[in-house]
mmCIF file of C-alpha atoms in Angstrom:
data_model
loop_
_atom_site.group_PDB
_atom_site.id
_atom_site.type_symbol
_atom_site.label_atom_id
_atom_site.label_comp_id
_atom_site.label_asym_id
_atom_site.label_seq_id
_atom_site.Cartn_x
_atom_site.Cartn_y
_atom_site.Cartn_z
ATOM 1 C CA GLY A 1 297.188 -98.615 -132.621
ATOM 2 C CA ALA A 2 299.967 -101.116 -131.951
ATOM 3 C CA ALA A 3 300.970 -103.582 -129.233
ATOM 4 C CA TRP A 4 304.288 -105.342 -128.547
ATOM 5 C CA ASP A 5 305.007 -108.343 -126.324
ATOM 6 C CA VAL A 6 308.472 -107.190 -125.248
ATOM 7 C CA PHE A 7 309.955 -110.479 -123.998
ATOM 8 C CA GLY A 8 307.696 -112.845 -125.888
ATOM 9 C CA ASP A 9 306.415 -114.470 -122.687
ATOM 10 C CA GLY A 10 303.232 -112.439 -122.112
ATOM 11 C CA THR A 11 304.576 -110.650 -119.001
ATOM 12 C CA THR A 12 305.379 -107.213 -120.426
ATOM 13 C CA SER A 13 303.631 -105.264 -123.153
ATOM 14 C CA VAL A 14 304.022 -101.864 -124.773
ATOM 15 C CA ARG A 15 300.974 -100.325 -126.416
ATOM 16 C CA GLY A 16 300.345 -97.118 -128.271
ATOM 17 C CA GLY A 17 297.593 -95.502 -130.259
ATOM 18 C CA TYR A 18 296.422 -92.371 -132.055
ATOM 19 C CA GLY A 19 292.989 -91.223 -133.109
ATOM 20 C CA LEU A 20 291.439 -88.201 -134.810
ATOM 21 C CA TYR A 21 287.848 -87.432 -133.824
ATOM 22 C CA PHE A 22 285.311 -84.946 -135.160
ATOM 23 C CA ASN A 23 282.230 -83.394 -133.632
ATOM 24 C CA THR A 24 279.057 -82.282 -135.369
ATOM 25 C CA ASN A 25 277.449 -78.883 -135.082
ATOM 26 C CA ASN A 26 275.691 -78.014 -131.856
ATOM 27 C CA GLN A 27 271.983 -77.354 -132.283
ATOM 28 C CA GLN A 28 272.266 -74.573 -129.674
ATOM 29 C CA ASN A 29 274.327 -72.595 -132.183
ATOM 30 C CA LEU A 30 271.448 -72.772 -134.620
ATOM 31 C CA ILE A 31 268.695 -72.141 -132.075
ATOM 32 C CA VAL A 32 270.147 -68.814 -130.898
ATOM 33 C CA THR A 33 270.200 -67.469 -134.427
ATOM 34 C CA VAL A 34 266.414 -67.050 -134.355
ATOM 35 C CA THR A 35 267.053 -63.887 -132.325
ATOM 36 C CA ASN A 36 268.824 -62.352 -135.329
ATOM 37 C CA PRO A 37 267.196 -59.999 -137.822
ATOM 38 C CA PRO A 38 265.100 -60.331 -139.840
ATOM 39 C CA ALA A 39 263.479 -63.205 -137.925
ATOM 40 C CA THR A 40 262.977 -61.475 -134.590
ATOM 41 C CA PRO A 41 264.658 -58.058 -134.605
ATOM 42 C CA ARG A 42 264.926 -56.372 -131.220
ATOM 43 C CA PHE A 43 265.598 -52.677 -130.759
ATOM 44 C CA VAL A 44 266.517 -50.450 -127.837
ATOM 45 C CA ILE A 45 265.179 -46.905 -128.054
ATOM 46 C CA ALA A 46 266.492 -44.417 -125.529
ATOM 47 C CA ASN A 47 263.824 -42.182 -123.946
ATOM 48 C CA PRO A 48 260.973 -43.291 -126.200
ATOM 49 C CA THR A 49 258.017 -40.940 -126.645
ATOM 50 C CA PHE A 50 254.709 -42.769 -126.229
ATOM 51 C CA PRO A 51 252.748 -43.601 -128.334
ATOM 52 C CA ASN A 52 255.040 -42.733 -131.272
ATOM 53 C CA PRO A 53 258.606 -43.810 -130.379
ATOM 54 C CA PRO A 54 261.396 -42.583 -132.685
ATOM 55 C CA PHE A 55 262.288 -45.824 -134.419
ATOM 56 C CA ASP A 56 264.956 -44.000 -136.418
ATOM 57 C CA ARG A 57 266.984 -43.781 -133.182
ATOM 58 C CA GLY A 58 266.560 -47.465 -132.407
ATOM 59 C CA VAL A 59 269.685 -49.539 -131.852
ATOM 60 C CA GLY A 60 269.583 -53.268 -132.402
ATOM 61 C CA ASN A 61 270.240 -55.234 -129.240
ATOM 62 C CA THR A 62 272.222 -58.464 -128.995
ATOM 63 C CA ILE A 63 272.510 -60.571 -132.112
ATOM 64 C CA ARG A 64 274.127 -64.012 -132.228
ATOM 65 C CA PRO A 65 275.614 -64.802 -135.624
ATOM 66 C CA VAL A 66 277.476 -68.002 -136.421
ATOM 67 C CA GLN A 67 280.839 -67.937 -138.188
ATOM 68 C CA TRP A 68 279.991 -68.262 -141.865
ATOM 69 C CA ASP A 69 282.637 -70.960 -142.500
ATOM 70 C CA LEU A 70 282.258 -72.743 -139.163
ATOM 71 C CA ALA A 71 284.640 -75.708 -138.956
ATOM 72 C CA LEU A 72 283.925 -79.001 -137.233
ATOM 73 C CA PRO A 73 285.715 -79.344 -133.890
ATOM 74 C CA ARG A 74 288.421 -81.993 -133.975
ATOM 75 C CA LEU A 75 290.421 -83.764 -131.317
ATOM 76 C CA HIS A 76 293.774 -85.465 -131.822
ATOM 77 C CA MET A 77 294.294 -88.141 -129.134
ATOM 78 C CA TRP A 78 297.309 -90.351 -128.429
ATOM 79 C CA ASN A 79 298.621 -92.636 -125.690
ATOM 80 C CA VAL A 80 301.559 -94.906 -124.872
ATOM 81 C CA SER A 81 301.561 -97.468 -122.051
ATOM 82 C CA VAL A 82 303.803 -100.104 -120.510
ATOM 83 C CA GLN A 83 302.071 -102.992 -118.729
ATOM 84 C CA ARG A 84 303.716 -105.632 -116.538
ATOM 85 C CA SER A 85 302.378 -108.673 -114.721
ATOM 86 C CA LEU A 86 303.476 -108.950 -111.056
ATOM 87 C CA PRO A 87 303.235 -111.594 -108.335
ATOM 88 C CA ALA A 88 299.891 -112.173 -106.581
ATOM 89 C CA SER A 89 298.054 -111.844 -109.934
ATOM 90 C CA LEU A 90 298.664 -108.093 -110.001
ATOM 91 C CA ILE A 91 299.017 -106.082 -113.208
ATOM 92 C CA ALA A 92 300.802 -102.694 -113.202
ATOM 93 C CA THR A 93 300.386 -100.126 -115.981
ATOM 94 C CA VAL A 94 302.149 -96.800 -116.548
ATOM 95 C CA SER A 95 300.713 -94.631 -119.319
ATOM 96 C CA TYR A 96 301.105 -91.272 -120.970
ATOM 97 C CA ALA A 97 298.045 -89.780 -122.656
ATOM 98 C CA GLY A 98 297.529 -86.537 -124.502
ATOM 99 C CA SER A 99 295.134 -84.693 -126.756
ATOM 100 C CA ARG A 100 295.010 -81.542 -128.832
ATOM 101 C CA GLY A 101 291.717 -79.880 -129.626
ATOM 102 C CA THR A 102 291.368 -77.515 -132.577
ATOM 103 C CA HIS A 103 288.471 -75.617 -134.145
ATOM 104 C CA LEU A 104 286.636 -75.773 -130.816
ATOM 105 C CA TYR A 105 283.482 -73.717 -130.517
ATOM 106 C CA ARG A 106 283.878 -70.383 -128.788
ATOM 107 C CA ASN A 107 281.656 -67.487 -127.803
ATOM 108 C CA THR A 108 282.871 -63.883 -128.000
ATOM 109 C CA ASP A 109 281.589 -60.342 -128.501
ATOM 110 C CA VAL A 110 283.169 -59.049 -131.707
ATOM 111 C CA ASN A 111 281.545 -55.627 -131.504
ATOM 112 C CA ILE A 112 283.634 -53.964 -128.805
ATOM 113 C CA PRO A 113 285.582 -50.709 -129.137
ATOM 114 C CA THR A 114 289.225 -50.731 -130.208
ATOM 115 C CA PRO A 115 291.481 -49.877 -127.242
ATOM 116 C CA THR A 116 294.771 -48.004 -127.197
ATOM 117 C CA THR A 117 297.933 -49.241 -125.485
ATOM 118 C CA ASN A 118 299.340 -47.474 -122.414
ATOM 119 C CA ALA A 119 303.055 -46.963 -121.828
ATOM 120 C CA ASP A 120 303.054 -49.972 -119.477
ATOM 121 C CA GLY A 121 301.651 -52.177 -122.237
ATOM 122 C CA ARG A 122 298.130 -52.303 -120.838
ATOM 123 C CA LEU A 123 295.179 -51.959 -123.141
ATOM 124 C CA PHE A 124 293.067 -48.902 -122.323
ATOM 125 C CA PHE A 125 289.427 -48.182 -123.177
ATOM 126 C CA ALA A 126 288.709 -44.468 -123.048
ATOM 127 C CA ALA A 127 285.299 -43.360 -121.836
ATOM 128 C CA GLY A 128 282.650 -43.085 -124.525
ATOM 129 C CA LEU A 129 284.353 -45.182 -127.192
ATOM 130 C CA PRO A 130 281.718 -46.294 -129.711
ATOM 131 C CA ARG A 131 281.187 -49.841 -130.871
ATOM 132 C CA PRO A 132 282.544 -50.513 -134.371
ATOM 133 C CA ASN A 133 279.055 -51.336 -135.662
ATOM 134 C CA ARG A 134 276.807 -48.737 -134.057
ATOM 135 C CA ASN A 135 273.689 -50.367 -135.458
ATOM 136 C CA PHE A 136 273.973 -53.136 -132.889
ATOM 137 C CA GLY A 137 274.939 -53.680 -129.299
ATOM 138 C CA THR A 138 276.598 -56.992 -128.515
ATOM 139 C CA ILE A 139 277.417 -59.170 -131.520
ATOM 140 C CA GLU A 140 277.886 -62.524 -129.818
ATOM 141 C CA LEU A 141 279.730 -64.519 -132.454
ATOM 142 C CA LYS A 142 279.775 -68.314 -132.311
ATOM 143 C CA SER A 143 283.114 -69.249 -133.853
ATOM 144 C CA SER A 144 285.315 -72.329 -134.208
ATOM 145 C CA ASP A 145 288.752 -70.964 -133.352
ATOM 146 C CA GLY A 146 289.171 -72.372 -129.836
ATOM 147 C CA ASN A 147 292.059 -74.633 -128.820
ATOM 148 C CA SER A 148 292.813 -77.101 -126.024
ATOM 149 C CA TRP A 149 295.854 -79.034 -124.756
ATOM 150 C CA TYR A 150 295.770 -82.091 -122.480
ATOM 151 C CA LYS A 151 298.523 -84.293 -121.065
ATOM 152 C CA ALA A 152 298.452 -86.911 -118.335
ATOM 153 C CA MET A 153 300.464 -89.624 -116.627
ATOM 154 C CA VAL A 154 298.406 -92.573 -115.373
ATOM 155 C CA ILE A 155 299.622 -95.260 -112.973
ATOM 156 C CA GLU A 156 297.324 -98.233 -112.410
ATOM 157 C CA LEU A 157 297.550 -101.363 -110.278
ATOM 158 C CA ARG A 158 294.799 -103.972 -110.518
ATOM 159 C CA ARG A 159 293.942 -107.524 -109.672
ATOM 160 C CA THR A 160 291.072 -109.161 -111.524
ATOM 161 C CA TRP A 161 288.507 -111.245 -109.629
ATOM 162 C CA GLN A 162 290.260 -114.333 -108.280
ATOM 163 C CA GLN A 163 289.705 -116.392 -105.128
ATOM 164 C CA GLY A 164 287.069 -114.014 -103.856
ATOM 165 C CA PHE A 165 289.072 -110.788 -104.133
ATOM 166 C CA SER A 166 289.668 -107.990 -106.664
ATOM 167 C CA ILE A 167 291.262 -104.546 -106.358
ATOM 168 C CA GLN A 168 291.998 -101.623 -108.637
ATOM 169 C CA SER A 169 293.949 -98.451 -107.858
ATOM 170 C CA SER A 170 294.565 -95.629 -110.328
ATOM 171 C CA TYR A 171 296.449 -92.346 -109.982
ATOM 172 C CA THR A 172 296.385 -89.618 -112.643
ATOM 173 C CA LEU A 173 298.604 -86.547 -112.826
ATOM 174 C CA SER A 174 297.176 -84.341 -115.561
ATOM 175 C CA SER A 175 296.881 -80.863 -116.985
ATOM 176 C CA ILE A 176 294.399 -79.377 -119.440
ATOM 177 C CA GLU A 177 294.475 -75.843 -120.831
ATOM 178 C CA ASP A 178 292.271 -74.142 -123.389
ATOM 179 C CA THR A 179 291.276 -70.826 -124.908
ATOM 180 C CA THR A 180 287.574 -71.554 -124.762
ATOM 181 C CA GLN A 181 285.380 -73.044 -122.102
ATOM 182 C CA ALA A 182 282.513 -75.461 -121.826
ATOM 183 C CA SER A 183 280.198 -74.161 -124.512
ATOM 184 C CA THR A 184 279.295 -71.380 -126.875
ATOM 185 C CA PHE A 185 276.314 -70.458 -124.748
ATOM 186 C CA PHE A 186 276.542 -70.332 -120.968
ATOM 187 C CA SER A 187 273.353 -72.305 -120.301
ATOM 188 C CA ASP A 188 274.995 -75.347 -121.908
ATOM 189 C CA ALA A 189 277.764 -75.329 -119.317
ATOM 190 C CA THR A 190 277.851 -77.546 -116.257
ATOM 191 C CA ASN A 191 280.496 -75.514 -114.460
ATOM 192 C CA GLY A 192 280.303 -72.224 -112.618
ATOM 193 C CA THR A 193 282.828 -70.091 -114.488
ATOM 194 C CA THR A 194 282.100 -70.246 -118.186
ATOM 195 C CA VAL A 195 284.951 -68.206 -119.597
ATOM 196 C CA ALA A 196 284.063 -65.794 -122.341
ATOM 197 C CA PHE A 197 286.251 -62.715 -122.187
ATOM 198 C CA PRO A 198 287.031 -60.069 -124.790
ATOM 199 C CA GLU A 199 289.965 -61.236 -126.853
ATOM 200 C CA PHE A 200 292.760 -58.954 -127.966
ATOM 201 C CA ASP A 201 295.561 -61.301 -127.000
ATOM 202 C CA ARG A 202 294.808 -65.031 -127.154
ATOM 203 C CA ASN A 203 297.117 -65.619 -124.179
ATOM 204 C CA TYR A 204 294.948 -63.404 -121.951
ATOM 205 C CA ASN A 205 292.313 -66.129 -121.858
ATOM 206 C CA LYS A 206 294.552 -69.175 -122.143
ATOM 207 C CA GLY A 207 294.522 -71.073 -118.873
ATOM 208 C CA PRO A 208 293.428 -74.206 -117.054
ATOM 209 C CA ALA A 209 290.009 -75.530 -118.000
ATOM 210 C CA ASP A 210 287.432 -75.510 -115.193
ATOM 211 C CA TRP A 211 287.653 -79.306 -114.919
ATOM 212 C CA ASP A 212 291.463 -79.372 -114.782
ATOM 213 C CA THR A 213 292.216 -81.643 -111.810
ATOM 214 C CA ARG A 214 295.942 -82.118 -111.309
ATOM 215 C CA HIS A 215 295.763 -85.080 -108.949
ATOM 216 C CA ASN A 216 293.215 -87.909 -109.051
ATOM 217 C CA TRP A 217 293.428 -91.143 -107.079
ATOM 218 C CA TYR A 218 290.781 -93.879 -107.024
ATOM 219 C CA LEU A 219 290.738 -97.188 -105.181
ATOM 220 C CA ASN A 220 288.042 -99.852 -105.314
ATOM 221 C CA ALA A 221 287.991 -103.388 -103.940
ATOM 222 C CA ILE A 222 285.603 -106.341 -103.516
ATOM 223 C CA TRP A 223 286.194 -109.129 -100.970
ATOM 224 C CA ASP A 224 284.256 -112.299 -100.248
ATOM 225 C CA VAL A 225 284.878 -112.497 -96.493
ATOM 226 C CA PRO A 226 286.158 -115.989 -95.507
ATOM 227 C CA PHE A 227 285.119 -115.792 -91.830
ATOM 228 C CA ALA A 228 282.878 -118.885 -91.917
ATOM 229 C CA ARG A 229 285.172 -121.317 -93.673
ATOM 230 C CA ALA A 230 286.129 -123.140 -90.436
ATOM 231 C CA THR A 231 282.777 -122.794 -88.647
ATOM 232 C CA HIS A 232 279.649 -124.952 -88.543
ATOM 233 C CA GLY A 233 275.952 -124.768 -87.766
ATOM 234 C CA ILE A 234 274.386 -121.464 -86.759
ATOM 235 C CA THR A 235 277.753 -119.667 -86.662
ATOM 236 C CA LYS A 236 278.422 -120.649 -90.243
ATOM 237 C CA ALA A 237 274.960 -119.511 -91.300
ATOM 238 C CA LEU A 238 275.526 -116.108 -89.693
ATOM 239 C CA LEU A 239 279.031 -115.518 -91.012
ATOM 240 C CA ASP A 240 278.953 -117.214 -94.388
ATOM 241 C CA GLY A 241 278.105 -115.336 -97.578
ATOM 242 C CA TRP A 242 279.327 -111.854 -96.613
ATOM 243 C CA GLN A 243 280.902 -109.596 -99.195
ATOM 244 C CA LEU A 244 282.609 -106.241 -98.530
ATOM 245 C CA SER A 245 283.192 -103.603 -101.200
ATOM 246 C CA GLY A 246 284.454 -100.052 -101.118
ATOM 247 C CA ILE A 247 285.430 -97.048 -103.217
ATOM 248 C CA ALA A 248 287.874 -94.324 -102.131
ATOM 249 C CA THR A 249 288.200 -91.061 -104.094
ATOM 250 C CA VAL A 250 290.878 -88.419 -103.571
ATOM 251 C CA ARG A 251 291.299 -85.445 -105.881
ATOM 252 C CA SER A 252 292.842 -81.991 -105.768
ATOM 253 C CA GLY A 253 290.962 -78.724 -106.145
ATOM 254 C CA GLN A 254 289.887 -77.401 -109.528
ATOM 255 C CA PRO A 255 290.740 -74.010 -111.101
ATOM 256 C CA LEU A 256 288.915 -70.848 -110.109
ATOM 257 C CA THR A 257 288.717 -67.460 -111.820
ATOM 258 C CA VAL A 258 288.014 -64.275 -109.849
ATOM 259 C CA PHE A 259 285.647 -61.710 -111.355
ATOM 260 C CA VAL A 260 284.510 -58.092 -111.283
ATOM 261 C CA GLN A 261 280.729 -57.969 -111.536
ATOM 262 C CA ASN A 262 280.367 -54.933 -113.813
ATOM 263 C CA ASN A 263 282.228 -53.792 -116.891
ATOM 264 C CA TRP A 264 284.806 -51.620 -115.094
ATOM 265 C CA SER A 265 287.139 -51.956 -118.086
ATOM 266 C CA ARG A 266 284.663 -50.004 -120.255
ATOM 267 C CA SER A 267 285.183 -52.573 -123.008
ATOM 268 C CA GLN A 268 281.375 -52.794 -123.340
ATOM 269 C CA TRP A 269 281.882 -56.561 -123.290
ATOM 270 C CA SER A 270 278.421 -57.955 -122.614
ATOM 271 C CA PRO A 271 277.895 -61.562 -123.743
ATOM 272 C CA SER A 272 275.789 -64.278 -122.186
ATOM 273 C CA ILE A 273 277.503 -65.233 -118.941
ATOM 274 C CA ALA A 274 276.584 -67.375 -115.968
ATOM 275 C CA PRO A 275 275.234 -65.635 -112.831
ATOM 276 C CA THR A 276 278.372 -66.664 -110.922
ATOM 277 C CA SER A 277 280.651 -64.913 -113.430
ATOM 278 C CA GLY A 278 281.454 -61.271 -114.030
ATOM 279 C CA LEU A 279 282.342 -59.087 -116.983
ATOM 280 C CA ASP A 280 285.946 -58.349 -115.939
ATOM 281 C CA ARG A 281 288.808 -59.752 -113.865
ATOM 282 C CA PRO A 282 290.523 -57.722 -111.101
ATOM 283 C CA ASP A 283 294.219 -57.150 -110.476
ATOM 284 C CA LEU A 284 296.360 -59.110 -108.082
ATOM 285 C CA ALA A 285 297.728 -56.774 -105.428
ATOM 286 C CA PRO A 286 301.456 -55.973 -105.803
ATOM 287 C CA GLY A 287 303.618 -58.732 -104.405
ATOM 288 C CA ARG A 288 300.795 -61.267 -104.232
ATOM 289 C CA THR A 289 300.649 -64.581 -106.075
ATOM 290 C CA PRO A 290 297.741 -66.926 -106.861
ATOM 291 C CA GLU A 291 299.046 -69.294 -104.179
ATOM 292 C CA SER A 292 299.196 -66.636 -101.449
ATOM 293 C CA ALA A 293 295.742 -65.347 -102.423
ATOM 294 C CA VAL A 294 294.065 -68.568 -101.233
ATOM 295 C CA ILE A 295 293.458 -68.885 -97.481
ATOM 296 C CA GLY A 296 291.417 -72.059 -97.832
ATOM 297 C CA ARG A 297 288.726 -71.507 -95.184
ATOM 298 C CA PRO A 298 285.069 -72.212 -96.045
ATOM 299 C CA ASP A 299 284.009 -68.803 -94.715
ATOM 300 C CA GLN A 300 286.859 -67.005 -96.521
ATOM 301 C CA TRP A 301 288.494 -69.035 -99.263
ATOM 302 C CA PHE A 302 290.368 -66.043 -100.672
ATOM 303 C CA ASP A 303 292.374 -63.348 -98.932
ATOM 304 C CA PRO A 304 290.517 -60.166 -99.991
ATOM 305 C CA SER A 305 293.680 -58.071 -99.584
ATOM 306 C CA ALA A 306 295.285 -60.070 -102.396
ATOM 307 C CA PHE A 307 293.025 -58.365 -104.962
ATOM 308 C CA VAL A 308 292.502 -54.768 -106.057
ATOM 309 C CA LEU A 309 290.088 -53.280 -108.552
ATOM 310 C CA GLN A 310 292.053 -52.695 -111.730
ATOM 311 C CA PRO A 311 292.390 -49.105 -113.019
ATOM 312 C CA GLN A 312 289.235 -48.101 -114.798
ATOM 313 C CA GLY A 313 289.394 -48.666 -118.521
ATOM 314 C CA THR A 314 291.836 -51.571 -118.296
ATOM 315 C CA LEU A 315 291.644 -55.367 -118.127
ATOM 316 C CA GLY A 316 292.673 -56.991 -114.846
ATOM 317 C CA ASN A 317 295.899 -58.967 -114.605
ATOM 318 C CA SER A 318 294.682 -61.792 -112.348
ATOM 319 C CA PRO A 319 295.120 -64.942 -114.452
ATOM 320 C CA ARG A 320 292.265 -67.107 -115.609
ATOM 321 C CA GLY A 321 291.941 -70.337 -113.613
ATOM 322 C CA ALA A 322 295.021 -69.545 -111.506
ATOM 323 C CA PHE A 323 293.381 -70.205 -108.123
ATOM 324 C CA ARG A 324 292.503 -73.632 -106.757
ATOM 325 C CA GLY A 325 289.267 -74.628 -105.094
ATOM 326 C CA PRO A 326 288.545 -77.175 -102.352
ATOM 327 C CA ASN A 327 289.797 -80.725 -102.725
ATOM 328 C CA LEU A 328 287.686 -83.856 -102.283
ATOM 329 C CA ARG A 329 288.166 -86.921 -100.063
ATOM 330 C CA THR A 330 285.495 -89.588 -99.675
ATOM 331 C CA ILE A 331 285.151 -93.296 -98.863
ATOM 332 C CA ASP A 332 282.037 -95.378 -99.548
ATOM 333 C CA LEU A 333 281.663 -98.891 -98.104
ATOM 334 C CA ALA A 334 279.082 -101.648 -98.548
ATOM 335 C CA ALA A 335 278.499 -104.965 -96.773
ATOM 336 C CA ALA A 336 276.185 -107.534 -98.327
ATOM 337 C CA LYS A 337 275.080 -110.990 -97.158
ATOM 338 C CA LYS A 338 273.438 -113.540 -99.413
ATOM 339 C CA VAL A 339 271.152 -116.141 -97.824
ATOM 340 C CA ALA A 340 269.974 -119.120 -99.856
ATOM 341 C CA LEU A 341 266.314 -119.896 -99.013
ATOM 342 C CA GLY A 342 265.846 -122.631 -101.557
ATOM 343 C CA ARG A 343 267.076 -123.991 -104.830
ATOM 344 C CA LYS A 344 265.932 -120.884 -106.745
ATOM 345 C CA THR A 345 265.224 -118.337 -104.023
ATOM 346 C CA ARG A 346 267.684 -116.060 -102.309
ATOM 347 C CA LEU A 347 267.617 -113.137 -99.885
ATOM 348 C CA GLU A 348 270.304 -110.439 -100.035
ATOM 349 C CA LEU A 349 270.757 -108.063 -97.097
ATOM 350 C CA ARG A 350 272.812 -104.946 -97.730
ATOM 351 C CA LEU A 351 274.307 -102.131 -95.611
ATOM 352 C CA GLU A 352 275.843 -99.171 -97.442
ATOM 353 C CA VAL A 353 277.720 -96.243 -95.898
ATOM 354 C CA PHE A 354 278.386 -93.174 -98.027
ATOM 355 C CA ASN A 355 281.090 -90.690 -96.990
ATOM 356 C CA LEU A 356 282.227 -93.013 -94.218
ATOM 357 C CA LEU A 357 284.512 -90.454 -92.557
ATOM 358 C CA ASN A 358 281.781 -87.781 -92.653
ATOM 359 C CA ARG A 359 284.151 -85.311 -94.297
ATOM 360 C CA ALA A 360 282.797 -81.977 -95.472
ATOM 361 C CA ASN A 361 283.700 -81.739 -99.173
ATOM 362 C CA PHE A 362 283.060 -78.138 -100.066
ATOM 363 C CA ALA A 363 281.837 -76.678 -103.362
ATOM 364 C CA ASN A 364 283.539 -73.724 -105.012
ATOM 365 C CA PRO A 365 283.377 -70.325 -103.280
ATOM 366 C CA THR A 366 281.722 -67.141 -104.523
ATOM 367 C CA LEU A 367 284.019 -65.746 -107.195
ATOM 368 C CA ILE A 368 282.859 -62.143 -107.625
ATOM 369 C CA ALA A 369 285.397 -59.965 -105.793
ATOM 370 C CA PHE A 370 284.257 -56.440 -106.685
ATOM 371 C CA ALA A 371 281.081 -54.790 -107.866
ATOM 372 C CA GLY A 372 283.070 -52.577 -110.229
ATOM 373 C CA ALA A 373 281.046 -49.446 -109.475
ATOM 374 C CA ALA A 374 283.603 -47.037 -107.984
ATOM 375 C CA ALA A 375 287.362 -46.638 -107.820
ATOM 376 C CA ASN A 376 289.147 -47.967 -104.724
ATOM 377 C CA GLU A 377 286.062 -49.882 -103.594
ATOM 378 C CA ALA A 378 286.494 -52.677 -101.069
ATOM 379 C CA PRO A 379 285.943 -56.321 -101.965
ATOM 380 C CA LEU A 380 282.404 -57.620 -101.534
ATOM 381 C CA SER A 381 281.645 -59.202 -98.162
ATOM 382 C CA THR A 382 280.403 -62.337 -99.922
ATOM 383 C CA PHE A 383 283.626 -62.822 -101.880
ATOM 384 C CA GLY A 384 285.209 -66.214 -101.232
ATOM 385 C CA ARG A 385 282.346 -67.591 -99.166
ATOM 386 C CA ILE A 386 281.375 -71.240 -99.665
ATOM 387 C CA ARG A 387 277.653 -71.938 -99.409
ATOM 388 C CA SER A 388 277.341 -75.650 -100.222
ATOM 389 C CA THR A 389 279.048 -79.022 -100.385
ATOM 390 C CA VAL A 390 279.510 -81.433 -103.294
ATOM 391 C CA THR A 391 278.860 -84.562 -101.239
ATOM 392 C CA SER A 392 276.340 -85.287 -98.519
ATOM 393 C CA ALA A 393 277.165 -85.921 -94.888
ATOM 394 C CA ARG A 394 277.616 -89.541 -93.829
ATOM 395 C CA GLN A 395 274.612 -91.593 -94.905
ATOM 396 C CA LEU A 396 273.683 -95.159 -93.986
ATOM 397 C CA GLN A 397 271.358 -97.174 -96.174
ATOM 398 C CA LEU A 398 269.805 -100.548 -95.387
ATOM 399 C CA GLY A 399 268.283 -102.708 -98.084
ATOM 400 C CA ALA A 400 266.903 -106.174 -98.717
ATOM 401 C CA ARG A 401 266.410 -107.972 -102.008
ATOM 402 C CA PHE A 402 264.409 -111.162 -102.497
ATOM 403 C CA SER A 403 265.108 -113.207 -105.649
ATOM 404 C CA PHE A 404 262.972 -116.121 -106.788
#
């Protein structure tokens, strides 16, 4: 890292830095390997005859190997900022930050049939194609060939605590893309659309990460209210010692991926996926775009007519993470009064209001568009429906604290 006092008077600085960080192996990668032969072999036998099933026709079920030369994930990080002192004890900062992730852990089924290519360039899986290794079903490989790209512009204005007042405001315009998502095993993920698709073209899965939030704005402030400075007696006792604080959060919606529940592509892709995900992606209807596909209503976030079930045996062309979910707006306020009861005793009364404007901040909608059971089927009635919120309704909280 480096820092430069541009004018030599402490009013303007330029800073920059770079770091290279490594991660250690995830114990989950090691835990799942206990399901591999010879530790705990599992077999699927079609139409077994009891009590003597034909073990010679047994096919090993899912195994979860780890890449034999697994690399440690690494993250290159860098930033450059310009900071300037302003009147009223304000400090303004404009920054650029970026990172590049390599050797990130990824989860993929490497035992899927080899498709052919149609005249239109689409990959096609003919019916009945065998898996390359017929001794097993899914081979869910944990590998370290994932990548990520992050870039952001950050604008910050702050005033440190002086004369009973402080404020900080920060706006971030950012973008993060990757070819992996969240984890190498879906139960490790904290998001609803762990992306783990069959990979024939790395660009098919490259897209915004689930937590990609283009616009973020935060504002927080603390103020010792000066109402009682010119009052006396009981009025002063009632008004003196009040402090107001608040936090405002505004952010844009995060990326969404639309799914087909079943494996309509016939790729036999069958890894561990979250219940809110599907095995395929559908097509966008001709003439439709990701922007026009979003209606934005809680009861119908997506326009169902914007999607069609892709031709059987092919992968859908709707992009990963191309659709945006609900945004978030919330303001939390608190008022506190401190009352001195003696030299070492004090009573603090506190009123807190969460989600002051009582805004409904919705969670992501249902993302499964089609069942993937029959050609020309209609979208599911539940597609695009929002069932929950990410913040509570307005809440008021009263509290008292006695210190002695």
